[in-house]
Short mmCIF file of C-alpha atoms and ligand atoms in Angstrom, two decimals:
data_model
loop_
_atom_site.label_atom_id
_atom_site.label_comp_id
_atom_site.label_asym_id
_atom_site.label_seq_id
_atom_site.Cartn_x
_atom_site.Cartn_y
_atom_site.Cartn_z
CA GLY A 5 -44.07 102.11 83.82
CA SER A 6 -42.83 101.39 80.35
CA LEU A 7 -44.88 102.24 77.29
CA LEU A 8 -43.54 99.50 75.03
CA ALA A 9 -41.83 96.37 76.34
CA ALA A 10 -40.59 93.14 74.79
CA THR A 11 -39.74 90.03 76.79
CA GLY A 12 -37.86 86.95 75.61
CA LEU A 13 -38.17 87.59 71.87
CA HIS A 14 -37.07 84.78 69.58
CA LYS A 15 -37.13 85.03 65.81
CA ALA A 16 -35.45 82.91 63.15
CA TYR A 17 -35.56 83.24 59.37
CA GLY A 18 -35.36 79.60 58.35
CA PRO A 19 -32.19 78.26 59.95
CA THR A 20 -30.84 81.77 60.65
CA PRO A 21 -31.48 82.98 64.21
CA ALA A 22 -32.07 86.75 64.35
CA LEU A 23 -33.27 87.12 67.96
CA VAL A 24 -32.59 84.60 70.74
CA GLY A 25 -34.25 85.92 73.88
CA ALA A 26 -34.15 89.69 73.48
CA ASP A 27 -35.68 91.99 76.11
CA PHE A 28 -36.37 95.67 75.59
CA SER A 29 -38.41 98.51 77.07
CA VAL A 30 -38.92 102.21 76.55
CA HIS A 31 -40.75 104.87 78.58
CA PRO A 32 -42.84 107.79 77.28
CA GLY A 33 -40.54 110.62 76.22
CA GLU A 34 -37.44 108.43 76.32
CA VAL A 35 -35.02 108.09 73.40
CA VAL A 36 -33.36 104.67 73.31
CA ALA A 37 -30.56 103.92 70.85
CA VAL A 38 -30.35 100.31 69.66
CA MET A 39 -26.76 99.65 68.62
CA GLY A 40 -24.72 96.66 67.57
CA PRO A 41 -22.91 95.12 64.60
CA SER A 42 -24.52 94.49 61.24
CA GLY A 43 -26.63 91.31 61.28
CA SER A 44 -26.95 91.28 65.09
CA GLY A 45 -30.76 91.57 65.04
CA LYS A 46 -31.41 95.31 65.46
CA SER A 47 -33.89 95.66 62.60
CA THR A 48 -35.67 92.45 63.54
CA LEU A 49 -36.06 93.77 67.09
CA LEU A 50 -37.48 97.07 65.79
CA HIS A 51 -39.88 95.24 63.45
CA CYS A 52 -41.12 92.97 66.26
CA LEU A 53 -41.64 95.99 68.54
CA ALA A 54 -43.63 97.74 65.80
CA GLY A 55 -45.80 94.69 65.12
CA ILE A 56 -44.47 94.32 61.57
CA VAL A 57 -42.69 91.02 62.22
CA ARG A 58 -44.28 88.33 64.34
CA PRO A 59 -41.81 86.80 66.82
CA ASP A 60 -41.59 83.00 67.08
CA ALA A 61 -41.73 83.33 70.88
CA GLY A 62 -41.85 86.07 73.48
CA THR A 63 -44.24 88.96 73.92
CA VAL A 64 -44.47 92.59 72.95
CA ARG A 65 -46.65 94.74 75.20
CA TYR A 66 -47.81 98.24 74.26
CA GLY A 67 -49.48 99.89 77.25
CA ALA A 68 -52.11 97.41 78.40
CA ARG A 69 -52.17 95.55 75.08
CA THR A 70 -50.20 92.51 73.93
CA LEU A 71 -49.50 92.67 70.19
CA SER A 72 -49.93 88.94 69.54
CA GLU A 73 -53.43 89.07 71.06
CA LEU A 74 -54.61 91.71 68.60
CA SER A 75 -56.10 90.96 65.21
CA ASP A 76 -54.20 92.01 62.10
CA GLY A 77 -56.64 94.90 61.71
CA GLU A 78 -56.11 96.06 65.28
CA ARG A 79 -52.34 95.87 64.84
CA SER A 80 -52.47 97.97 61.65
CA ALA A 81 -54.73 100.48 63.37
CA LEU A 82 -52.20 100.71 66.20
CA ARG A 83 -49.33 101.27 63.75
CA ARG A 84 -51.25 103.96 61.88
CA GLY A 85 -52.64 105.71 64.94
CA GLU A 86 -49.89 105.49 67.56
CA PHE A 87 -46.59 104.73 65.82
CA GLY A 88 -44.47 106.87 63.49
CA PHE A 89 -41.71 105.54 61.23
CA VAL A 90 -38.53 107.07 59.81
CA PHE A 91 -36.26 104.96 57.61
CA GLN A 92 -32.76 105.44 56.23
CA PHE A 93 -34.04 106.61 52.88
CA GLY A 94 -37.06 108.83 53.54
CA GLN A 95 -39.36 106.68 51.41
CA LEU A 96 -41.38 109.69 50.38
CA VAL A 97 -43.90 109.21 47.57
CA PRO A 98 -42.10 110.67 44.52
CA GLU A 99 -45.27 111.81 42.73
CA LEU A 100 -46.50 113.93 45.66
CA THR A 101 -45.14 117.29 46.79
CA CYS A 102 -43.38 117.43 50.14
CA VAL A 103 -46.39 118.94 51.93
CA GLU A 104 -48.67 116.29 50.37
CA ASN A 105 -46.26 113.62 51.64
CA VAL A 106 -46.36 115.00 55.18
CA ALA A 107 -50.15 115.33 55.04
CA LEU A 108 -50.62 111.80 53.68
CA PRO A 109 -51.00 109.92 57.01
CA LEU A 110 -53.71 112.41 58.01
CA ARG A 111 -55.43 112.16 54.61
CA LEU A 112 -55.45 108.34 54.95
CA SER A 113 -57.20 108.65 58.29
CA GLY A 114 -59.89 110.87 56.78
CA VAL A 115 -58.71 114.41 57.56
CA ARG A 116 -59.76 116.96 54.90
CA ARG A 117 -57.02 118.16 52.56
CA LYS A 118 -57.02 121.76 53.83
CA ASP A 119 -56.76 120.77 57.50
CA ALA A 120 -54.25 118.00 56.80
CA GLU A 121 -51.98 120.32 54.83
CA ALA A 122 -52.24 123.08 57.45
CA ARG A 123 -51.09 120.65 60.14
CA ALA A 124 -48.42 119.25 57.81
CA LEU A 125 -47.08 122.75 57.25
CA GLU A 126 -46.78 123.37 61.00
CA TRP A 127 -44.55 120.31 61.31
CA MET A 128 -42.58 121.32 58.22
CA GLU A 129 -41.93 124.73 59.78
CA ARG A 130 -40.73 123.04 62.91
CA LEU A 131 -38.42 120.77 60.89
CA GLU A 132 -37.23 123.80 58.89
CA VAL A 133 -38.45 122.54 55.50
CA ALA A 134 -41.55 124.73 54.98
CA ASP A 135 -39.81 126.39 52.03
CA VAL A 136 -39.72 123.14 50.02
CA ARG A 137 -43.41 122.36 50.57
CA GLY A 138 -44.34 122.64 46.89
CA ARG A 139 -41.42 120.58 45.56
CA ARG A 140 -41.33 116.88 44.86
CA PRO A 141 -38.90 114.65 46.82
CA GLY A 142 -36.64 114.36 43.76
CA GLU A 143 -36.16 118.14 43.82
CA VAL A 144 -34.90 118.53 47.42
CA SER A 145 -31.59 117.73 49.14
CA GLY A 146 -31.03 114.56 51.16
CA GLY A 147 -31.26 116.48 54.43
CA GLN A 148 -34.46 118.27 53.39
CA GLY A 149 -36.00 114.97 52.28
CA GLN A 150 -35.14 113.30 55.56
CA ARG A 151 -36.52 116.23 57.60
CA THR A 152 -39.68 116.00 55.51
CA ALA A 153 -39.85 112.28 56.39
CA VAL A 154 -39.49 113.15 60.09
CA ALA A 155 -42.34 115.69 59.78
CA ARG A 156 -44.48 112.96 58.19
CA ALA A 157 -43.66 110.59 61.08
CA LEU A 158 -44.68 113.24 63.65
CA VAL A 159 -47.80 114.69 62.01
CA THR A 160 -50.22 112.15 63.52
CA GLY A 161 -48.92 112.72 67.07
CA PRO A 162 -47.45 109.22 67.54
CA ARG A 163 -46.64 107.86 71.00
CA VAL A 164 -43.69 105.85 69.66
CA ILE A 165 -41.35 106.83 66.83
CA PHE A 166 -39.35 104.02 65.22
CA ALA A 167 -36.27 105.32 63.43
CA ASP A 168 -34.10 102.80 61.55
CA GLU A 169 -30.75 104.42 60.63
CA PRO A 170 -32.53 107.76 60.05
CA THR A 171 -29.27 109.58 59.32
CA GLY A 172 -27.57 106.73 57.45
CA ALA A 173 -27.74 108.47 54.07
CA LEU A 174 -26.78 111.95 55.32
CA ASP A 175 -23.49 113.76 55.90
CA SER A 176 -22.65 114.41 59.55
CA LEU A 177 -23.92 118.01 59.67
CA ASN A 178 -27.34 117.12 58.21
CA GLY A 179 -27.45 113.99 60.35
CA GLU A 180 -26.90 115.98 63.53
CA ARG A 181 -29.61 118.48 62.57
CA VAL A 182 -32.11 115.68 61.91
CA MET A 183 -31.29 114.13 65.29
CA GLN A 184 -31.59 117.47 67.11
CA LEU A 185 -34.98 118.24 65.58
CA LEU A 186 -36.29 114.68 65.97
CA THR A 187 -35.31 114.33 69.63
CA GLU A 188 -36.55 117.84 70.54
CA ALA A 189 -39.94 117.12 68.97
CA ALA A 190 -40.12 113.73 70.67
CA ARG A 191 -39.34 115.22 74.10
CA ASP A 192 -41.89 118.00 73.64
CA THR A 193 -44.64 115.56 72.68
CA ARG A 194 -43.53 112.87 75.21
CA ALA A 195 -43.19 110.37 72.36
CA ALA A 196 -40.83 107.44 72.92
CA VAL A 197 -38.13 106.93 70.29
CA VAL A 198 -36.61 103.59 69.30
CA LEU A 199 -33.54 104.59 67.31
CA VAL A 200 -31.53 101.95 65.44
CA THR A 201 -28.07 103.25 64.58
CA HIS A 202 -24.49 102.05 64.33
CA GLU A 203 -23.09 105.56 64.74
CA ALA A 204 -21.97 106.65 68.22
CA ARG A 205 -22.49 110.28 67.19
CA VAL A 206 -26.16 109.58 66.51
CA ALA A 207 -26.60 107.46 69.64
CA ALA A 208 -25.28 110.44 71.63
CA TYR A 209 -28.76 112.00 71.20
CA SER A 210 -30.35 109.14 73.17
CA ASP A 211 -31.06 108.85 76.88
CA ARG A 212 -29.98 105.21 76.98
CA GLU A 213 -28.19 102.69 74.79
CA VAL A 214 -29.10 99.07 74.25
CA ILE A 215 -26.50 96.86 72.55
CA VAL A 216 -27.73 93.98 70.42
CA ARG A 217 -25.22 91.20 69.84
CA ASP A 218 -25.99 87.76 68.40
CA GLY A 219 -29.73 88.26 68.86
CA ARG A 220 -29.56 89.32 72.49
CA ALA A 221 -30.14 92.84 73.79
CA ARG A 222 -28.11 94.27 76.65
CA ASP A 223 -29.12 97.46 78.42
CA MET A 224 -26.01 99.58 78.97
CA ALA A 225 -27.63 101.34 81.95
CA GLY A 226 -27.16 98.17 83.97
CA VAL A 227 -23.49 97.91 83.01
CA ALA A 228 -21.93 101.12 84.34
P1 ADP B 314 -29.25 94.19 61.88
O1 ADP B 314 -30.41 95.11 61.76
O2 ADP B 314 -28.57 94.26 63.20
O3 ADP B 314 -28.30 94.29 60.73
P2 ADP B 314 -31.16 92.11 61.18
O4 ADP B 314 -32.22 92.08 62.20
O5 ADP B 314 -31.43 92.79 59.90
O6 ADP B 314 -29.83 92.68 61.85
O7 ADP B 314 -30.72 90.63 60.83
C1 ADP B 314 -30.45 89.61 61.84
C2 ADP B 314 -30.17 88.29 61.13
O8 ADP B 314 -31.35 87.84 60.47
C3 ADP B 314 -29.10 88.37 60.05
O9 ADP B 314 -28.40 87.13 60.03
C4 ADP B 314 -29.90 88.55 58.78
O10 ADP B 314 -29.20 88.06 57.68
C5 ADP B 314 -31.15 87.73 59.08
N1 ADP B 314 -32.36 88.25 58.41
C6 ADP B 314 -32.96 89.46 58.64
N2 ADP B 314 -34.06 89.60 57.89
C7 ADP B 314 -34.17 88.48 57.15
C8 ADP B 314 -35.10 88.01 56.17
N3 ADP B 314 -36.17 88.73 55.83
N4 ADP B 314 -34.90 86.77 55.64
C9 ADP B 314 -33.84 86.04 56.01
N5 ADP B 314 -32.93 86.41 56.92
C10 ADP B 314 -33.08 87.60 57.48
P1 ADP B 315 -53.27 86.21 62.98
O1 ADP B 315 -52.68 87.31 63.80
O2 ADP B 315 -54.57 86.57 62.33
O3 ADP B 315 -53.32 84.91 63.71
P2 ADP B 315 -50.77 85.57 61.81
O4 ADP B 315 -50.48 85.03 63.18
O5 ADP B 315 -50.49 84.70 60.63
O6 ADP B 315 -52.30 85.99 61.74
O7 ADP B 315 -50.01 86.94 61.65
C1 ADP B 315 -50.16 87.71 60.51
C2 ADP B 315 -49.16 88.84 60.55
O8 ADP B 315 -49.39 89.64 61.72
C3 ADP B 315 -47.73 88.37 60.68
O9 ADP B 315 -47.10 88.17 59.44
C4 ADP B 315 -47.08 89.48 61.43
O10 ADP B 315 -46.67 90.50 60.55
C5 ADP B 315 -48.17 90.05 62.29
N1 ADP B 315 -48.07 89.55 63.67
C6 ADP B 315 -48.74 88.53 64.21
N2 ADP B 315 -48.43 88.36 65.51
C7 ADP B 315 -47.57 89.31 65.82
C8 ADP B 315 -46.86 89.67 67.02
N3 ADP B 315 -46.99 89.02 68.16
N4 ADP B 315 -46.05 90.72 66.98
C9 ADP B 315 -45.89 91.38 65.85
N5 ADP B 315 -46.50 91.10 64.68
C10 ADP B 315 -47.32 90.08 64.66
#
């Protein structure tokens, strides 16, 4: 069955409807691209799926759990423990070195520095950024920063990776490399990926495309 599934999501910001009955599901190990024009509701859908935005109506189920039935604390624990996030601009902490950034989610869950940084370095090797481990984010290229951000998203072993325009700030060569490494790592670890993008070249790395238009999501698998 599906790992994460949304049914009938509605969300409005004041008078502005963002989602009007959106359905979505993703299986373990599956990469789903969420596409559609600007303002169609893609980010709102991703934020509802991740438990960051509370929908006005509809349900989000993660495994046997329904997000709206969890307490705020349980939802944050779920996000920290089972979800990984990659954004358009890596959002690395500028004061920390790259390896400290990757180790941070582990440090926050109580892993000792030495162990956290050893695990961080393994992921940095895999993402081909081990050589910049001692530099700060301001001292690395856009592609290196974004691969560092992907390593940080993967270091806790998430079951779902949410990626919102992860290549949006990169040139096409760096963007393709990030997508290759991200999708390979996700397939190896059987993590599901929810990938918001408006670029067909990026969506080409997915197993399935969902088009969001005017707050509704349409699964392109059913439209052959
Ligand atoms: P997309 O990611 O496809 O660009 P969004 O989910 O960001 O779409 O936005 C959907 C609609 O909701 C748009 O009309 C947008 O202006 C509106 N919207 C999104 N977030 C907010 C917000 N925090 N406050 C007000 N309106 C918002
Ligand atoms: P409580 O969950 O304690 O009743 P609220 O309903 O006011 O508190 O929600 C607090 C925050 O929790 C919301 O701003 C939202 O970010 C998040 N949230 C609540 N319900 C959901 C939901 N069903 N899906 C995603 N996020 C939710």
